[in-house]
CSV table of C-alpha atoms and ligand atoms in Angstrom, one decimal:
chain,number,residue,atom,x,y,z
A,1,MET,CA,0.0,0.0,0.0
A,2,SER,CA,1.5,3.4,-0.8
A,3,LEU,CA,1.4,5.8,2.0
A,4,HIS,CA,0.1,9.3,1.6
A,5,SER,CA,0.6,10.6,5.1
A,6,VAL,CA,2.9,10.0,8.0
A,7,VAL,CA,2.2,11.6,11.4
A,8,ILE,CA,4.9,11.7,14.0
A,9,VAL,CA,4.0,12.4,17.6
A,10,GLY,CA,7.0,13.8,19.6
A,11,ALA,CA,9.4,16.3,18.0
A,12,GLY,CA,12.6,15.3,19.9
A,13,GLN,CA,15.6,13.4,18.6
A,14,ALA,CA,13.7,10.4,17.1
A,15,GLY,CA,10.7,12.3,15.8
A,16,PHE,CA,12.9,15.0,14.1
A,17,GLN,CA,15.1,12.3,12.5
A,18,VAL,CA,12.1,10.3,11.1
A,19,ALA,CA,10.8,13.4,9.4
A,20,ALA,CA,14.2,14.5,8.0
A,21,SER,CA,15.1,10.9,6.9
A,22,LEU,CA,11.7,10.5,5.2
A,23,ARG,CA,12.4,13.5,3.0
A,24,GLN,CA,16.1,12.3,2.4
A,25,ALA,CA,14.7,9.0,1.2
A,26,GLY,CA,12.4,10.8,-1.3
A,27,PHE,CA,9.1,10.2,0.6
A,28,ALA,CA,6.7,12.5,-1.3
A,29,GLY,CA,3.6,12.2,1.0
A,30,ALA,CA,2.5,14.5,3.8
A,31,VAL,CA,4.8,14.6,6.9
A,32,THR,CA,3.4,16.1,10.1
A,33,LEU,CA,5.5,16.4,13.2
A,34,ILE,CA,3.7,17.1,16.5
A,35,GLY,CA,5.7,18.5,19.4
A,36,ASP,CA,4.4,19.7,22.8
A,37,GLU,CA,7.4,21.7,24.0
A,38,GLY,CA,6.7,24.8,21.9
A,39,GLU,CA,10.3,24.7,20.5
A,40,VAL,CA,11.9,24.1,17.2
A,41,PRO,CA,13.3,20.5,17.8
A,42,TYR,CA,16.6,20.6,19.7
A,43,GLN,CA,19.2,18.1,21.1
A,44,ARG,CA,19.3,17.3,24.8
A,45,PRO,CA,22.9,16.1,25.4
A,46,PRO,CA,24.4,19.6,25.6
A,47,LEU,CA,21.9,20.5,28.3
A,48,THR,CA,24.1,18.9,31.0
A,49,LYS,CA,27.3,19.8,29.2
A,50,ALA,CA,28.3,22.7,26.9
A,51,TYR,CA,25.0,24.5,27.2
A,52,LEU,CA,24.9,24.5,31.0
A,53,LEU,CA,28.5,25.6,31.1
A,54,GLY,CA,27.5,28.6,28.9
A,55,LYS,CA,29.9,27.5,26.1
A,56,ILE,CA,27.1,27.3,23.4
A,57,GLY,CA,23.8,29.1,23.0
A,58,VAL,CA,20.4,27.9,22.2
A,59,ASP,CA,20.8,28.1,18.4
A,60,ALA,CA,23.5,25.5,18.6
A,61,LEU,CA,21.0,23.1,20.2
A,62,ARG,CA,18.6,23.1,17.3
A,63,TYR,CA,18.9,20.4,14.7
A,64,ARG,CA,17.7,22.8,12.0
A,65,LYS,CA,16.3,26.3,11.7
A,66,ARG,CA,12.5,26.7,11.3
A,67,GLU,CA,12.9,27.3,7.5
A,68,PHE,CA,14.2,23.7,7.1
A,69,PHE,CA,10.7,22.4,8.0
A,70,VAL,CA,9.0,24.7,5.6
A,71,GLU,CA,11.4,24.0,2.7
A,72,ASN,CA,11.1,20.2,3.3
A,73,ARG,CA,7.3,20.3,3.6
A,74,ILE,CA,7.4,19.0,7.2
A,75,GLU,CA,4.4,20.5,9.0
A,76,LEU,CA,5.6,21.3,12.5
A,77,LEU,CA,2.6,21.4,14.8
A,78,GLN,CA,3.1,22.9,18.3
A,79,ASP,CA,0.4,20.9,20.2
A,80,ALA,CA,0.1,17.8,22.3
A,81,ALA,CA,-1.4,14.6,21.0
A,82,ALA,CA,-4.3,13.8,23.5
A,83,ALA,CA,-5.6,10.5,22.0
A,84,ILE,CA,-5.2,8.1,19.1
A,85,ASP,CA,-8.4,7.1,17.3
A,86,ARG,CA,-7.1,3.9,15.8
A,87,THR,CA,-10.4,3.0,14.1
A,88,ASN,CA,-10.4,6.1,12.0
A,89,HIS,CA,-6.6,6.6,11.8
A,90,ARG,CA,-6.6,10.0,13.5
A,91,VAL,CA,-4.6,11.7,16.2
A,92,ILE,CA,-6.7,14.0,18.4
A,93,LEU,CA,-4.8,17.1,19.6
A,94,ASN,CA,-5.2,19.0,22.8
A,95,SER,CA,-6.5,21.9,20.9
A,96,GLY,CA,-9.4,19.7,19.8
A,97,SER,CA,-8.4,19.3,16.1
A,98,ALA,CA,-7.6,16.0,14.5
A,99,VAL,CA,-4.8,14.9,12.1
A,100,ALA,CA,-5.4,11.9,9.8
A,101,TYR,CA,-2.6,9.4,9.2
A,102,ASP,CA,-1.9,6.4,7.0
A,103,HIS,CA,1.0,5.6,9.3
A,104,LEU,CA,1.7,6.9,12.8
A,105,VAL,CA,5.1,7.1,14.5
A,106,LEU,CA,5.2,7.5,18.3
A,107,ALA,CA,8.4,9.1,19.3
A,108,VAL,CA,7.2,10.5,22.6
A,109,GLY,CA,10.3,10.0,24.7
A,110,ALA,CA,10.4,9.7,28.5
A,111,HIS,CA,9.9,11.9,31.5
A,112,ASN,CA,12.0,12.3,34.7
A,113,ARG,CA,11.1,10.0,37.6
A,114,SER,CA,10.4,11.9,40.7
A,115,LEU,CA,10.8,10.9,44.3
A,116,PRO,CA,7.8,11.3,46.6
A,117,VAL,CA,9.7,12.8,49.5
A,118,PRO,CA,8.6,15.7,51.8
A,119,GLY,CA,9.9,19.0,50.5
A,120,ILE,CA,10.0,18.0,46.8
A,121,GLU,CA,7.8,21.0,46.0
A,122,LEU,CA,10.2,23.5,47.5
A,123,ASP,CA,11.8,26.2,45.3
A,124,GLY,CA,15.3,25.0,44.4
A,125,THR,CA,14.6,21.4,43.4
A,126,PHE,CA,15.2,20.5,39.7
A,127,GLY,CA,15.0,17.7,37.2
A,128,LEU,CA,16.9,18.1,34.0
A,129,ARG,CA,15.2,16.9,30.8
A,130,THR,CA,14.2,19.9,28.8
A,131,LEU,CA,15.6,23.2,27.6
A,132,ARG,CA,13.2,24.9,30.0
A,133,ASP,CA,14.7,22.8,32.9
A,134,ALA,CA,18.2,23.8,31.9
A,135,ASP,CA,17.4,27.5,31.5
A,136,ALA,CA,15.8,27.6,34.9
A,137,LEU,CA,18.7,25.7,36.5
A,138,ALA,CA,21.3,27.9,34.8
A,139,VAL,CA,19.8,31.0,36.5
A,140,ARG,CA,19.8,29.4,39.9
A,141,LEU,CA,23.3,28.0,39.5
A,142,LYS,CA,24.6,31.6,39.3
A,143,GLN,CA,23.3,32.3,42.8
A,144,ALA,CA,24.1,29.0,44.5
A,145,SER,CA,27.3,27.8,46.1
A,146,THR,CA,26.3,24.3,47.3
A,147,VAL,CA,24.4,21.7,45.3
A,148,THR,CA,23.2,18.3,46.1
A,149,VAL,CA,22.7,15.7,43.3
A,150,ILE,CA,20.3,12.8,43.9
A,151,GLY,CA,21.5,9.8,41.9
A,152,ALA,CA,24.9,9.0,40.4
A,153,GLY,CA,23.7,8.0,36.9
A,154,PHE,CA,24.8,9.7,33.7
A,155,ILE,CA,22.6,12.8,34.2
A,156,GLY,CA,23.5,13.3,37.8
A,157,LEU,CA,27.2,12.9,37.2
A,158,GLU,CA,27.3,15.1,34.1
A,159,PHE,CA,25.6,17.8,36.1
A,160,ALA,CA,28.0,17.2,39.1
A,161,ALA,CA,31.0,17.6,36.8
A,162,VAL,CA,29.7,20.9,35.4
A,163,ALA,CA,28.8,22.3,38.9
A,164,ALA,CA,32.3,21.3,40.2
A,165,ALA,CA,33.9,22.9,37.2
A,166,ARG,CA,32.1,26.1,38.2
A,167,GLY,CA,33.7,26.0,41.6
A,168,MET,CA,30.6,24.9,43.5
A,169,ALA,CA,30.5,22.5,46.5
A,170,VAL,CA,28.9,19.3,45.1
A,171,HIS,CA,27.4,16.4,47.1
A,172,VAL,CA,26.1,13.3,45.3
A,173,ILE,CA,23.8,10.9,47.1
A,174,GLU,CA,23.5,7.4,45.6
A,175,LEU,CA,21.4,4.5,46.8
A,176,GLY,CA,23.7,1.9,45.1
A,177,SER,CA,27.3,1.1,45.8
A,178,ARG,CA,28.9,2.5,42.7
A,179,VAL,CA,28.4,5.2,40.0
A,180,MET,CA,26.5,4.6,36.7
A,181,ALA,CA,26.0,1.0,38.0
A,182,ARG,CA,23.1,0.2,35.6
A,183,ALA,CA,25.2,1.0,32.5
A,184,VAL,CA,28.9,0.3,33.1
A,185,SER,CA,31.3,-2.2,34.5
A,186,ALA,CA,32.7,-1.9,38.0
A,187,GLU,CA,36.1,-0.9,36.6
A,188,THR,CA,34.7,2.1,34.7
A,189,SER,CA,32.6,3.1,37.7
A,190,GLU,CA,35.7,3.2,39.8
A,191,LEU,CA,37.6,5.3,37.3
A,192,PHE,CA,34.7,7.9,37.4
A,193,ARG,CA,34.4,7.8,41.2
A,194,VAL,CA,38.1,8.6,41.6
A,195,ALA,CA,37.9,11.4,39.0
A,196,HIS,CA,34.9,13.0,40.6
A,197,THR,CA,36.5,12.9,44.0
A,198,ALA,CA,39.6,14.6,42.5
A,199,TRP,CA,37.3,17.3,41.1
A,200,GLY,CA,36.0,18.0,44.6
A,201,VAL,CA,32.7,16.1,44.3
A,202,THR,CA,31.7,14.2,47.4
A,203,ILE,CA,29.8,11.0,46.7
A,204,ASP,CA,27.9,9.1,49.4
A,205,PHE,CA,26.9,5.6,48.5
A,206,LYS,CA,24.1,3.5,50.0
A,207,GLN,CA,22.3,6.7,51.0
A,208,GLY,CA,18.8,7.6,50.3
A,209,LEU,CA,17.0,10.9,50.4
A,210,VAL,CA,14.6,11.2,53.3
A,211,CYS,CA,13.3,14.7,52.9
A,212,ILE,CA,14.2,18.2,51.7
A,213,GLU,CA,14.1,21.0,54.2
A,214,GLY,CA,13.3,24.6,53.4
A,215,ASP,CA,12.8,28.1,54.8
A,216,GLN,CA,10.2,30.5,53.4
A,217,GLY,CA,9.5,28.0,50.6
A,218,LYS,CA,13.2,27.7,49.5
A,219,VAL,CA,15.4,24.7,49.8
A,220,THR,CA,17.9,24.9,52.7
A,221,ALA,CA,19.1,21.3,53.3
A,222,ILE,CA,18.4,17.6,52.7
A,223,ARG,CA,18.3,14.7,55.2
A,224,THR,CA,19.8,11.4,54.3
A,225,THR,CA,18.8,7.9,55.4
A,226,ASP,CA,21.8,7.8,57.8
A,227,GLN,CA,20.3,10.8,59.6
A,228,ARG,CA,22.6,13.5,58.3
A,229,ARG,CA,21.5,17.0,57.5
A,230,LEU,CA,23.3,18.4,54.5
A,231,PRO,CA,22.8,22.2,54.0
A,232,THR,CA,22.3,23.0,50.3
A,233,ASP,CA,21.1,25.7,48.0
A,234,LEU,CA,19.8,23.4,45.2
A,235,VAL,CA,18.8,19.8,44.8
A,236,VAL,CA,19.1,18.3,41.4
A,237,PHE,CA,17.5,14.9,40.7
A,238,GLY,CA,19.0,12.4,38.4
A,239,VAL,CA,17.1,9.3,39.4
A,240,GLY,CA,16.1,8.0,36.0
A,241,VAL,CA,13.3,8.4,33.5
A,242,LEU,CA,10.0,6.6,32.8
A,243,PRO,CA,8.8,6.0,29.2
A,244,ASN,CA,5.8,8.1,28.1
A,245,VAL,CA,3.2,5.4,27.6
A,246,THR,CA,-0.1,7.1,28.5
A,247,LEU,CA,-1.1,7.8,24.9
A,248,ALA,CA,-0.3,4.3,23.8
A,249,THR,CA,-1.9,2.6,26.8
A,250,GLU,CA,-5.1,4.5,26.3
A,251,ALA,CA,-5.1,3.5,22.7
A,252,GLY,CA,-4.9,-0.2,23.7
A,253,LEU,CA,-1.4,-0.8,22.4
A,254,ASP,CA,0.8,-3.5,24.1
A,255,ILE,CA,3.1,-2.1,26.8
A,256,GLU,CA,6.2,-3.8,28.3
A,257,ASN,CA,8.6,-1.4,30.0
A,258,GLY,CA,7.7,1.1,27.3
A,259,ILE,CA,5.6,0.7,24.1
A,260,ARG,CA,6.2,-2.9,22.9
A,261,VAL,CA,7.5,-3.2,19.4
A,262,ASP,CA,8.8,-6.0,17.2
A,263,THR,CA,12.1,-6.2,15.2
A,264,ASP,CA,10.5,-3.9,12.6
A,265,LEU,CA,9.7,-1.4,15.4
A,266,LEU,CA,6.0,-1.9,14.8
A,267,THR,CA,3.6,-1.8,17.8
A,268,SER,CA,0.7,-4.3,18.2
A,269,ASP,CA,-1.1,-2.1,15.6
A,270,PRO,CA,0.7,-2.5,12.2
A,271,SER,CA,-0.2,1.1,11.3
A,272,ILE,CA,1.7,2.4,14.3
A,273,THR,CA,5.5,2.4,15.0
A,274,ALA,CA,7.2,3.4,18.2
A,275,ILE,CA,10.9,4.4,18.5
A,276,GLY,CA,13.4,6.0,20.8
A,277,ASP,CA,13.2,6.3,24.6
A,278,CYS,CA,9.6,5.3,24.7
A,279,ALA,CA,9.9,1.9,22.9
A,280,SER,CA,11.0,-1.5,24.1
A,281,PHE,CA,12.3,-3.9,21.4
A,282,PRO,CA,13.9,-7.3,21.0
A,283,SER,CA,17.7,-6.7,20.4
A,284,ARG,CA,20.2,-9.2,19.2
A,285,HIS,CA,22.7,-7.4,21.3
A,286,SER,CA,21.0,-8.3,24.6
A,287,GLN,CA,19.5,-11.4,26.2
A,288,ASP,CA,16.3,-9.5,27.0
A,289,ARG,CA,14.0,-7.0,25.3
A,290,VAL,CA,15.5,-3.6,25.9
A,291,ARG,CA,14.5,0.1,26.0
A,292,LEU,CA,17.5,2.3,25.4
A,293,GLU,CA,17.9,6.0,26.2
A,294,SER,CA,20.5,7.2,23.8
A,295,VAL,CA,20.9,9.5,20.8
A,296,GLN,CA,22.2,6.6,18.7
A,297,ASN,CA,19.1,4.5,19.4
A,298,ALA,CA,16.7,7.3,18.6
A,299,VAL,CA,18.5,8.2,15.4
A,300,ASP,CA,19.1,4.7,14.1
A,301,GLN,CA,15.6,3.6,14.8
A,302,ALA,CA,14.3,6.7,13.1
A,303,ARG,CA,16.4,6.0,10.0
A,304,CYS,CA,15.2,2.3,10.0
A,305,VAL,CA,11.6,3.4,10.1
A,306,ALA,CA,12.0,6.1,7.4
A,307,ALA,CA,13.6,3.5,5.2
A,308,ARG,CA,10.7,1.0,5.8
A,309,LEU,CA,8.1,3.7,5.1
A,310,SER,CA,9.9,4.6,1.9
A,311,GLY,CA,9.8,0.9,0.7
A,312,LYS,CA,13.2,-0.4,2.0
A,313,SER,CA,12.3,-2.6,4.9
A,314,ALA,CA,14.9,-4.2,7.1
A,315,PRO,CA,14.8,-5.4,10.8
A,316,TYR,CA,16.4,-3.0,13.3
A,317,ALA,CA,19.8,-4.5,14.2
A,318,ALA,CA,22.1,-1.5,14.9
A,319,VAL,CA,24.9,-1.9,17.5
A,320,PRO,CA,24.0,0.2,20.5
A,321,TRP,CA,26.4,2.9,21.4
A,322,PHE,CA,26.4,5.8,23.9
A,323,TRP,CA,28.7,8.6,25.1
A,324,THR,CA,29.0,10.8,28.2
A,325,ASP,CA,31.4,13.8,28.7
A,326,GLN,CA,32.4,14.7,32.2
A,327,GLN,CA,35.1,17.3,32.4
A,328,ASP,CA,38.2,15.8,30.7
A,329,LEU,CA,36.7,12.3,30.5
A,330,MET,CA,34.9,11.1,27.4
A,331,LEU,CA,33.3,7.7,27.9
A,332,GLN,CA,32.1,5.9,24.8
A,333,ILE,CA,30.3,2.6,25.2
A,334,ALA,CA,29.6,0.2,22.3
A,335,GLY,CA,27.3,-2.8,22.9
A,336,LEU,CA,25.4,-3.7,26.0
A,337,GLN,CA,27.3,-4.9,29.1
A,338,ASP,CA,24.3,-6.3,31.0
A,339,GLY,CA,24.9,-9.8,32.3
A,340,HIS,CA,28.7,-9.7,31.5
A,341,ASP,CA,30.7,-12.2,33.6
A,342,SER,CA,34.3,-11.2,32.9
A,343,THR,CA,36.3,-8.1,31.8
A,344,VAL,CA,39.7,-7.3,30.4
A,345,ALA,CA,41.0,-3.7,30.8
A,346,LEU,CA,43.3,-2.1,28.2
A,347,GLY,CA,45.3,0.9,29.1
A,348,SER,CA,45.1,2.2,32.7
A,349,ALA,CA,42.7,4.0,35.0
A,350,ALA,CA,45.6,6.1,36.4
A,351,SER,CA,46.3,7.6,32.9
A,352,ARG,CA,42.6,8.1,32.4
A,353,LYS,CA,42.9,6.3,29.1
A,354,MET,CA,41.2,2.9,29.5
A,355,SER,CA,39.0,0.5,27.7
A,356,VAL,CA,37.1,-2.2,29.5
A,357,LEU,CA,36.1,-5.2,27.3
A,358,CYS,CA,33.1,-6.9,28.7
A,359,PHE,CA,32.5,-10.6,28.0
A,360,ARG,CA,29.5,-12.9,28.5
A,361,ARG,CA,30.3,-16.6,28.4
A,362,ASN,CA,33.5,-15.7,26.6
A,363,HIS,CA,31.8,-13.6,23.9
A,364,LEU,CA,32.6,-9.9,23.6
A,365,VAL,CA,29.3,-8.0,24.4
A,366,ALA,CA,30.5,-4.4,25.1
A,367,VAL,CA,33.5,-2.1,25.2
A,368,GLU,CA,33.6,0.9,27.4
A,369,SER,CA,36.3,3.3,26.3
A,370,VAL,CA,37.5,6.3,28.4
A,371,ASN,CA,39.5,8.7,26.2
A,372,ARG,CA,40.3,6.0,23.7
A,373,PRO,CA,38.2,6.8,20.7
A,374,ALA,CA,40.0,4.4,18.4
A,375,ASP,CA,39.0,1.5,20.6
A,376,HIS,CA,35.4,2.7,20.5
A,377,MET,CA,35.3,2.9,16.7
A,378,ALA,CA,36.9,-0.6,16.4
A,379,ALA,CA,34.4,-2.0,18.9
A,380,ARG,CA,31.5,-0.7,17.0
A,381,LYS,CA,32.7,-2.3,13.9
A,382,LEU,CA,33.6,-5.6,15.7
A,383,LEU,CA,30.2,-5.8,17.3
A,384,THR,CA,28.3,-5.7,14.0
A,385,ARG,CA,29.6,-9.2,13.4
A,386,ALA,CA,29.8,-12.0,15.9
A,387,PRO,CA,33.3,-11.3,17.3
A,388,THR,CA,35.5,-14.3,18.0
A,389,LEU,CA,37.6,-12.4,20.5
A,390,THR,CA,38.2,-14.3,23.8
A,391,PRO,CA,39.2,-12.9,27.2
A,392,ALA,CA,42.5,-14.8,26.9
A,393,GLN,CA,43.3,-13.2,23.5
A,394,ALA,CA,42.5,-9.7,24.8
A,395,SER,CA,44.7,-10.2,27.9
A,396,ALA,CA,47.9,-10.7,25.8
A,397,ASP,CA,50.4,-7.9,26.4
A,398,ASP,CA,50.6,-6.7,22.8
A,399,PHE,CA,46.8,-6.9,22.2
A,400,ASP,CA,45.4,-3.9,20.3
A,401,LEU,CA,41.7,-3.7,19.6
A,402,LYS,CA,42.0,-1.8,16.3
A,403,THR,CA,44.5,-4.2,14.9
A,404,PHE,CA,42.4,-7.2,15.9
A,405,GLU,CA,39.3,-5.6,14.3
A,406,SER,CA,41.1,-5.0,11.0
A,407,ALA,CA,42.8,-8.4,11.0
A,408,THR,CA,39.5,-10.3,11.5
A,409,ARG,CA,37.4,-8.4,9.0
B,1,FAD,C1,20.2,16.2,29.8
B,1,FAD,C2,20.3,15.0,28.9
B,1,FAD,C3,21.6,14.7,28.5
B,1,FAD,C4,21.7,13.6,27.6
B,1,FAD,N1,23.0,13.2,27.2
B,1,FAD,C5,23.1,12.2,26.4
B,1,FAD,C6,24.4,11.8,25.9
B,1,FAD,O1,25.4,12.4,26.3
B,1,FAD,N2,24.5,10.7,25.0
B,1,FAD,C7,23.4,10.1,24.6
B,1,FAD,O2,23.5,9.1,23.8
B,1,FAD,N3,22.2,10.4,25.1
B,1,FAD,C8,22.0,11.4,25.9
B,1,FAD,N4,20.8,11.8,26.4
B,1,FAD,C9,19.6,10.9,26.0
B,1,FAD,C10,19.0,11.4,24.7
B,1,FAD,O3,18.9,12.8,24.6
B,1,FAD,C11,17.7,10.7,24.5
B,1,FAD,O4,17.9,9.3,24.5
B,1,FAD,C12,17.0,11.1,23.2
B,1,FAD,O5,16.6,12.5,23.3
B,1,FAD,C13,15.7,10.3,23.0
B,1,FAD,O6,15.0,10.8,21.9
B,1,FAD,P1,13.4,10.6,21.8
B,1,FAD,O7,13.0,11.3,20.6
B,1,FAD,O8,13.1,9.2,22.0
B,1,FAD,O9,12.9,11.4,23.1
B,1,FAD,P2,12.9,13.0,23.3
B,1,FAD,O10,14.1,13.6,22.8
B,1,FAD,O11,12.6,13.1,24.8
B,1,FAD,O12,11.6,13.5,22.5
B,1,FAD,C14,10.3,13.2,22.8
B,1,FAD,C15,9.5,14.4,22.6
B,1,FAD,O13,8.1,14.0,22.6
B,1,FAD,C16,7.3,15.0,23.2
B,1,FAD,N5,6.0,14.5,23.6
B,1,FAD,C17,5.7,13.6,24.5
B,1,FAD,N6,4.4,13.3,24.5
B,1,FAD,C18,3.9,14.0,23.6
B,1,FAD,C19,2.5,14.2,23.1
B,1,FAD,N7,1.5,13.5,23.6
B,1,FAD,N8,2.3,15.1,22.1
B,1,FAD,C20,3.3,15.8,21.5
B,1,FAD,N9,4.6,15.6,21.9
B,1,FAD,C21,4.9,14.8,22.9
B,1,FAD,C22,8.2,15.4,24.4
B,1,FAD,O14,7.9,16.6,25.0
B,1,FAD,C23,9.6,15.5,23.7
B,1,FAD,O15,9.8,16.7,23.1
B,1,FAD,C24,20.6,12.8,27.2
B,1,FAD,C25,19.3,13.2,27.7
B,1,FAD,C26,19.2,14.3,28.6
B,1,FAD,C27,17.8,14.7,29.1
């Protein structure tokens, strides 16, 4: 069936990319991109990095200027999708109007998880997901001297690195026993813990937040589960995100840790696709169905869908990769390390140039590279095929990942 109209809900990384890639692929039908942030689509990663440090302005965040959308006949609707009428193939908007689709793409992303602790409503508590969040936080950072970060995941640590670079006293509270534990090996966690400590960041492990205290409506301190009171000007939450599934749930689509899709990224309704942070999919790079929160995943899934809708269908199989920048450390991760049972480190943590190769049952499943971009590029190539590398081979004194990758091509 030839498609006349594609409607995309969510004008973030994935939604923007589907629209742009459809036009690049020569799709001639109508493309409508519905976004509820009131912004020309922009990228989020710099919000905790260069943008928050004031090194780049808002224009540098935008994927394209407004004219791009006009020139490429992408109708950018600043509205929120309120419901999906699957019977009549229509999206109902908050404003009350409706948009008809032949195919619908849900690229609705995720929202910050919040903690139901007393004091959460006080002035001086922040999440960090949107441009609006970053702008509000940037203003308050200028007046603050002490910040507390709840959660030592990527967002929390990126923010902590920025705040420390600005000379602030930074305290991180983490429930687990190491940093970025959900996403990296123990070796990489330790390198980052040591670096943050050297930058002046205090990290408290196995500590929860009990409440936030305030005076005249403003944050003054937090209390931790070990009964301490830590005075602070700001509290920044980095305790993870939850996929936006309300629209899909109410439309009766299957949900499983996000909107459930198959290897073609189709939902339980073959006229609806879901991609990016909101979608869980079967991945050949993991033992389980996964939902990934990364630029690569959003972009590659968007490209895969645009190709399918333009007549070139192929299952989604891209190697997952991710990066985070924290002061002078650039961590790049290729593959998924979940369930790994052995590691081999190349380089050294002391030199802050290290790659950790993660193996599951003697198969290479992920490579975490700190300031070793050549290893990262080699790993991405290697993981596209079933790599034969064993821990014993990688442990040899003269082992080099790039050389191994080109020799086994
Ligand atoms: C501060 C920050 C730093 C990050 N740093 C990195 C990094 O260094 N490396 C990396 O790989 N990834 C990073 N990420 C993650 C990356 O930005 C996300 O994985 C990516 O943005 C996901 O794209 P998406 O399109 O799925 O979701 P989003 O970009 O969140 O876009 C979803 C959009 O849909 C809109 N929406 C939701 N519901 C509706 C509705 N009903 N109607 C209309 N619109 C709706 C939302 O408002 C949003 O604009 C970072 C994220 C954040 C927040």
